[in-house]
mmCIF file of C-alpha atoms in Angstrom:
data_model
loop_
_atom_site.group_PDB
_atom_site.id
_atom_site.type_symbol
_atom_site.label_atom_id
_atom_site.label_comp_id
_atom_site.label_asym_id
_atom_site.label_seq_id
_atom_site.Cartn_x
_atom_site.Cartn_y
_atom_site.Cartn_z
ATOM 1 C CA SER A 1 0.000 0.000 0.000
ATOM 2 C CA ALA A 2 0.970 3.656 -0.151
ATOM 3 C CA VAL A 3 0.254 6.588 2.128
ATOM 4 C CA ILE A 4 -0.397 9.849 0.337
ATOM 5 C CA SER A 5 -0.252 13.246 1.969
ATOM 6 C CA GLN A 6 -2.001 15.952 0.009
ATOM 7 C CA LYS A 7 -2.129 19.599 0.940
ATOM 8 C CA PRO A 8 -3.757 21.965 1.365
ATOM 9 C CA SER A 9 -6.877 20.079 2.342
ATOM 10 C CA ARG A 10 -9.019 23.033 1.378
ATOM 11 C CA ASP A 11 -8.669 26.615 0.230
ATOM 12 C CA ILE A 12 -10.773 29.547 -0.806
ATOM 13 C CA CYS A 13 -9.156 31.599 -3.555
ATOM 14 C CA GLN A 14 -9.855 34.750 -5.467
ATOM 15 C CA ARG A 15 -10.564 34.465 -9.156
ATOM 16 C CA GLY A 16 -7.548 35.158 -11.323
ATOM 17 C CA THR A 17 -5.079 33.750 -8.810
ATOM 18 C CA SER A 18 -3.290 30.393 -8.824
ATOM 19 C CA LEU A 19 -3.100 27.577 -6.295
ATOM 20 C CA THR A 20 -0.467 24.860 -6.099
ATOM 21 C CA ILE A 21 -1.475 21.529 -4.599
ATOM 22 C CA GLN A 22 1.195 19.215 -3.245
ATOM 23 C CA CYS A 23 1.176 15.441 -3.151
ATOM 24 C CA GLN A 24 3.740 13.481 -1.134
ATOM 25 C CA VAL A 25 3.940 9.688 -1.184
ATOM 26 C CA ASP A 26 5.664 7.541 1.421
ATOM 27 C CA SER A 27 7.269 5.292 -1.198
ATOM 28 C CA GLN A 28 8.720 5.643 -4.665
ATOM 29 C CA VAL A 29 6.160 5.294 -7.414
ATOM 30 C CA THR A 30 6.494 5.567 -11.148
ATOM 31 C CA MET A 31 3.104 6.944 -12.041
ATOM 32 C CA MET A 32 1.101 9.635 -10.307
ATOM 33 C CA PHE A 33 -2.321 10.788 -11.404
ATOM 34 C CA TRP A 34 -4.207 14.022 -10.864
ATOM 35 C CA TYR A 35 -8.008 14.034 -10.827
ATOM 36 C CA ARG A 36 -10.758 16.573 -10.548
ATOM 37 C CA GLN A 37 -14.106 15.805 -8.958
ATOM 38 C CA GLN A 38 -16.792 18.377 -9.489
ATOM 39 C CA PRO A 39 -19.709 18.520 -7.073
ATOM 40 C CA GLY A 40 -21.904 15.446 -7.276
ATOM 41 C CA GLN A 41 -19.829 13.860 -10.015
ATOM 42 C CA SER A 42 -17.273 11.108 -10.281
ATOM 43 C CA LEU A 43 -13.571 11.574 -10.829
ATOM 44 C CA THR A 44 -12.140 12.931 -14.085
ATOM 45 C CA LEU A 45 -8.497 12.354 -14.928
ATOM 46 C CA ILE A 46 -6.594 15.572 -15.558
ATOM 47 C CA ALA A 47 -3.158 14.189 -16.311
ATOM 48 C CA THR A 48 -0.650 11.443 -15.640
ATOM 49 C CA ALA A 49 2.715 12.486 -14.260
ATOM 50 C CA ASN A 50 5.796 10.325 -14.664
ATOM 51 C CA GLN A 51 9.089 11.320 -13.118
ATOM 52 C CA GLY A 52 11.547 12.704 -15.627
ATOM 53 C CA SER A 53 9.079 13.403 -18.403
ATOM 54 C CA GLU A 54 6.342 15.837 -19.284
ATOM 55 C CA ALA A 55 2.923 15.096 -17.886
ATOM 56 C CA THR A 56 0.365 13.598 -20.230
ATOM 57 C CA TYR A 57 -2.868 15.592 -20.255
ATOM 58 C CA GLU A 58 -6.337 14.292 -21.002
ATOM 59 C CA SER A 59 -8.653 15.884 -23.511
ATOM 60 C CA GLY A 60 -10.008 19.139 -22.174
ATOM 61 C CA PHE A 61 -7.062 19.848 -19.890
ATOM 62 C CA VAL A 62 -4.015 21.866 -20.917
ATOM 63 C CA ILE A 63 -0.617 22.469 -19.397
ATOM 64 C CA ASP A 64 -1.027 26.246 -19.268
ATOM 65 C CA LYS A 65 -4.069 25.884 -17.032
ATOM 66 C CA PHE A 66 -2.876 22.892 -14.968
ATOM 67 C CA PRO A 67 0.930 22.810 -14.915
ATOM 68 C CA ILE A 68 2.317 19.758 -13.153
ATOM 69 C CA SER A 69 5.724 19.106 -11.680
ATOM 70 C CA ARG A 70 7.194 15.705 -10.862
ATOM 71 C CA PRO A 71 10.690 16.337 -9.544
ATOM 72 C CA ASN A 72 11.190 12.883 -8.001
ATOM 73 C CA LEU A 73 9.502 9.548 -7.415
ATOM 74 C CA THR A 74 7.727 10.606 -4.221
ATOM 75 C CA PHE A 75 6.405 14.081 -4.950
ATOM 76 C CA SER A 76 4.262 15.993 -7.412
ATOM 77 C CA THR A 77 2.453 19.298 -7.615
ATOM 78 C CA LEU A 78 -0.563 20.456 -9.575
ATOM 79 C CA THR A 79 -1.161 24.160 -10.105
ATOM 80 C CA VAL A 80 -4.587 25.497 -10.954
ATOM 81 C CA SER A 81 -3.836 28.737 -12.795
ATOM 82 C CA ASN A 82 -5.860 31.870 -13.399
ATOM 83 C CA MET A 83 -8.747 30.406 -11.452
ATOM 84 C CA SER A 84 -12.409 31.031 -12.127
ATOM 85 C CA PRO A 85 -15.452 29.847 -10.156
ATOM 86 C CA GLU A 86 -15.776 26.932 -12.624
ATOM 87 C CA ASP A 87 -12.541 25.540 -11.177
ATOM 88 C CA SER A 88 -14.214 24.982 -7.819
ATOM 89 C CA SER A 89 -13.822 21.253 -7.290
ATOM 90 C CA ILE A 90 -12.062 18.612 -5.292
ATOM 91 C CA TYR A 91 -8.630 17.854 -6.696
ATOM 92 C CA LEU A 92 -7.099 14.460 -5.921
ATOM 93 C CA CYS A 93 -3.767 12.856 -6.518
ATOM 94 C CA SER A 94 -3.383 9.139 -6.876
ATOM 95 C CA VAL A 95 -0.456 6.795 -7.186
ATOM 96 C CA GLY A 96 -0.090 3.841 -9.442
ATOM 97 C CA LEU A 97 -0.008 0.204 -8.586
ATOM 98 C CA ALA A 98 0.874 -2.182 -11.369
ATOM 99 C CA GLY A 99 0.316 0.577 -13.880
ATOM 100 C CA THR A 100 -3.039 1.816 -12.640
ATOM 101 C CA GLU A 101 -4.060 4.197 -9.904
ATOM 102 C CA ALA A 102 -4.892 2.520 -6.654
ATOM 103 C CA PHE A 103 -4.429 4.889 -3.724
ATOM 104 C CA PHE A 104 -5.775 8.379 -3.403
ATOM 105 C CA GLY A 105 -4.872 11.369 -1.320
ATOM 106 C CA GLN A 106 -7.476 12.985 0.873
ATOM 107 C CA GLY A 107 -8.187 15.618 -1.736
ATOM 108 C CA THR A 108 -8.033 19.396 -1.891
ATOM 109 C CA ARG A 109 -11.384 21.141 -1.768
ATOM 110 C CA LEU A 110 -10.994 24.322 -3.795
ATOM 111 C CA THR A 111 -13.531 27.133 -3.787
ATOM 112 C CA VAL A 112 -12.981 30.062 -6.136
ATOM 113 C CA VAL A 113 -14.826 33.261 -5.333
ATOM 114 C CA LYS B 1 -16.393 3.252 -25.975
ATOM 115 C CA ASN B 2 -15.361 2.090 -22.509
ATOM 116 C CA GLN B 3 -18.134 2.615 -20.004
ATOM 117 C CA VAL B 4 -18.890 1.737 -16.410
ATOM 118 C CA GLU B 5 -22.489 1.947 -15.273
ATOM 119 C CA GLN B 6 -23.463 1.720 -11.649
ATOM 120 C CA SER B 7 -26.863 1.138 -10.153
ATOM 121 C CA PRO B 8 -28.739 2.269 -8.287
ATOM 122 C CA GLN B 9 -27.692 5.901 -8.374
ATOM 123 C CA SER B 10 -28.704 6.246 -4.736
ATOM 124 C CA LEU B 11 -29.948 3.944 -2.029
ATOM 125 C CA ILE B 12 -31.362 4.403 1.456
ATOM 126 C CA ILE B 13 -31.386 1.495 3.886
ATOM 127 C CA LEU B 14 -31.906 0.996 7.591
ATOM 128 C CA GLU B 15 -29.006 0.253 9.866
ATOM 129 C CA GLY B 16 -28.343 -3.454 10.159
ATOM 130 C CA LYS B 17 -29.760 -4.313 6.743
ATOM 131 C CA ASN B 18 -27.803 -5.717 3.828
ATOM 132 C CA CYS B 19 -27.545 -4.184 0.393
ATOM 133 C CA THR B 20 -26.028 -4.887 -3.004
ATOM 134 C CA LEU B 21 -24.618 -2.370 -5.446
ATOM 135 C CA GLN B 22 -24.209 -3.164 -9.119
ATOM 136 C CA CYS B 23 -21.544 -2.331 -11.677
ATOM 137 C CA ASN B 24 -21.724 -3.205 -15.386
ATOM 138 C CA TYR B 25 -18.832 -2.410 -17.673
ATOM 139 C CA THR B 26 -17.814 -2.535 -21.290
ATOM 140 C CA VAL B 27 -14.107 -1.853 -20.761
ATOM 141 C CA SER B 28 -11.836 -3.917 -22.964
ATOM 142 C CA PRO B 29 -9.269 -5.236 -22.550
ATOM 143 C CA PHE B 30 -9.810 -5.918 -18.877
ATOM 144 C CA SER B 31 -7.108 -5.897 -16.227
ATOM 145 C CA ASN B 32 -8.805 -5.248 -12.909
ATOM 146 C CA LEU B 33 -11.935 -3.919 -11.266
ATOM 147 C CA ARG B 34 -11.854 -1.929 -8.064
ATOM 148 C CA TRP B 35 -14.474 -0.740 -5.633
ATOM 149 C CA TYR B 36 -13.847 2.418 -3.654
ATOM 150 C CA LYS B 37 -15.647 4.022 -0.761
ATOM 151 C CA GLN B 38 -15.644 7.796 -0.723
ATOM 152 C CA ASP B 39 -16.847 9.672 2.311
ATOM 153 C CA THR B 40 -18.131 13.180 1.693
ATOM 154 C CA GLY B 41 -15.234 15.593 1.231
ATOM 155 C CA ARG B 42 -12.596 12.865 1.373
ATOM 156 C CA GLY B 43 -10.559 10.923 -1.138
ATOM 157 C CA PRO B 44 -11.670 7.447 -2.278
ATOM 158 C CA VAL B 45 -10.465 4.507 -0.234
ATOM 159 C CA SER B 46 -9.936 1.168 -1.896
ATOM 160 C CA LEU B 47 -12.225 -1.657 -0.735
ATOM 161 C CA THR B 48 -11.374 -4.459 -3.147
ATOM 162 C CA ILE B 49 -9.319 -5.090 -6.258
ATOM 163 C CA MET B 50 -10.180 -8.028 -8.493
ATOM 164 C CA THR B 51 -8.425 -9.377 -11.539
ATOM 165 C CA PHE B 52 -9.873 -11.479 -14.319
ATOM 166 C CA SER B 53 -9.377 -14.778 -12.511
ATOM 167 C CA GLU B 54 -11.009 -13.697 -9.241
ATOM 168 C CA ASN B 55 -14.760 -13.911 -8.816
ATOM 169 C CA THR B 56 -15.126 -13.069 -5.144
ATOM 170 C CA LYS B 57 -13.172 -10.937 -2.717
ATOM 171 C CA SER B 58 -14.091 -9.845 0.769
ATOM 172 C CA ASN B 59 -12.962 -7.011 2.986
ATOM 173 C CA GLY B 60 -14.733 -7.258 6.327
ATOM 174 C CA ARG B 61 -18.437 -6.663 5.765
ATOM 175 C CA TYR B 62 -17.820 -5.834 2.107
ATOM 176 C CA THR B 63 -17.888 -8.624 -0.485
ATOM 177 C CA ALA B 64 -17.308 -7.959 -4.158
ATOM 178 C CA THR B 65 -18.114 -10.382 -6.941
ATOM 179 C CA LEU B 66 -16.971 -10.354 -10.524
ATOM 180 C CA ASP B 67 -18.386 -12.138 -13.565
ATOM 181 C CA ALA B 68 -15.898 -11.415 -16.325
ATOM 182 C CA ASP B 69 -18.035 -13.217 -18.885
ATOM 183 C CA THR B 70 -21.056 -10.990 -18.410
ATOM 184 C CA LYS B 71 -18.879 -8.011 -17.385
ATOM 185 C CA GLN B 72 -20.743 -7.462 -14.167
ATOM 186 C CA SER B 73 -19.652 -6.846 -10.627
ATOM 187 C CA SER B 74 -21.507 -6.359 -7.394
ATOM 188 C CA LEU B 75 -20.598 -5.045 -3.965
ATOM 189 C CA HIS B 76 -22.525 -6.573 -1.095
ATOM 190 C CA ILE B 77 -22.568 -4.838 2.259
ATOM 191 C CA THR B 78 -23.596 -6.940 5.221
ATOM 192 C CA ALA B 79 -25.127 -5.664 8.455
ATOM 193 C CA SER B 80 -24.848 -2.033 7.417
ATOM 194 C CA GLN B 81 -23.658 0.620 9.836
ATOM 195 C CA LEU B 82 -24.190 4.365 9.885
ATOM 196 C CA SER B 83 -20.543 4.780 8.889
ATOM 197 C CA ASP B 84 -21.246 2.962 5.627
ATOM 198 C CA SER B 85 -23.030 6.071 4.386
ATOM 199 C CA ALA B 86 -20.839 7.175 1.485
ATOM 200 C CA SER B 87 -20.440 7.073 -2.260
ATOM 201 C CA TYR B 88 -19.257 3.752 -3.695
ATOM 202 C CA ILE B 89 -17.347 3.956 -6.935
ATOM 203 C CA CYS B 90 -16.600 1.131 -9.369
ATOM 204 C CA VAL B 91 -13.447 1.556 -11.463
ATOM 205 C CA VAL B 92 -12.353 -0.708 -14.314
ATOM 206 C CA SER B 93 -8.826 -0.683 -15.705
ATOM 207 C CA PRO B 94 -7.574 -2.042 -19.005
ATOM 208 C CA GLY B 95 -4.027 -2.426 -17.711
ATOM 209 C CA ALA B 96 -2.239 -0.066 -19.992
ATOM 210 C CA GLY B 97 -4.225 3.096 -20.495
ATOM 211 C CA LYS B 98 -6.770 5.107 -18.621
ATOM 212 C CA SER B 99 -9.151 3.629 -16.089
ATOM 213 C CA THR B 100 -12.885 4.167 -16.462
ATOM 214 C CA PHE B 101 -14.798 5.399 -13.428
ATOM 215 C CA GLY B 102 -18.445 4.817 -12.703
ATOM 216 C CA ASP B 103 -20.565 7.687 -11.455
ATOM 217 C CA GLY B 104 -20.963 6.015 -8.092
ATOM 218 C CA THR B 105 -23.821 4.893 -5.878
ATOM 219 C CA THR B 106 -24.671 7.106 -2.939
ATOM 220 C CA LEU B 107 -25.608 4.978 0.043
ATOM 221 C CA THR B 108 -27.386 6.418 3.044
ATOM 222 C CA VAL B 109 -27.768 4.265 6.128
ATOM 223 C CA LYS B 110 -30.426 5.489 8.533
ATOM 224 C CA PRO B 111 -30.836 4.524 12.184
#
């Protein structure tokens, strides 16, 4: 198993600003995933982050809006840039097990006002 | 198109009762199917992970079944408790490539 520490757990931000979410894992993992969960909906994959390479973004998500860093095998950050109220969601990181995500962080509840 | 459909969308049961949640999928190829429990405002927590060759897996009062032929899975909760109130999400993975998430079943257990 893996223990994931995600922070902040929640934040309220002004529109037009940016927020960086951190994800720390207690073991080395190859793949890390970033998800968004809008109110009342299931999880949507934003991007997959592998150490040493550019993140792979899903359709509808772009690097300028959601830049991701993956400096080592235990850490990643997701930045939500130039925020608008539509970005209000829960953002989750997840780590891979045998090539697929298996363990999730506690999530970051973001409210943009 | 890979899809995961869960039913019912929501369910209310009395404490102590049993219930069964359903998951039908069309994901191919198939590597594994996972059930998660997500409490409100928290991240999903894995309940069970099943591969193609497994047809039953238990985790305490939670028992998941898998029929890979009909591409159906169920999650049975025995002797429900108030703390079981949560969203239950079925996720199917093809191995290589993106997993497909169901929309979840919201379970409410009432005293």
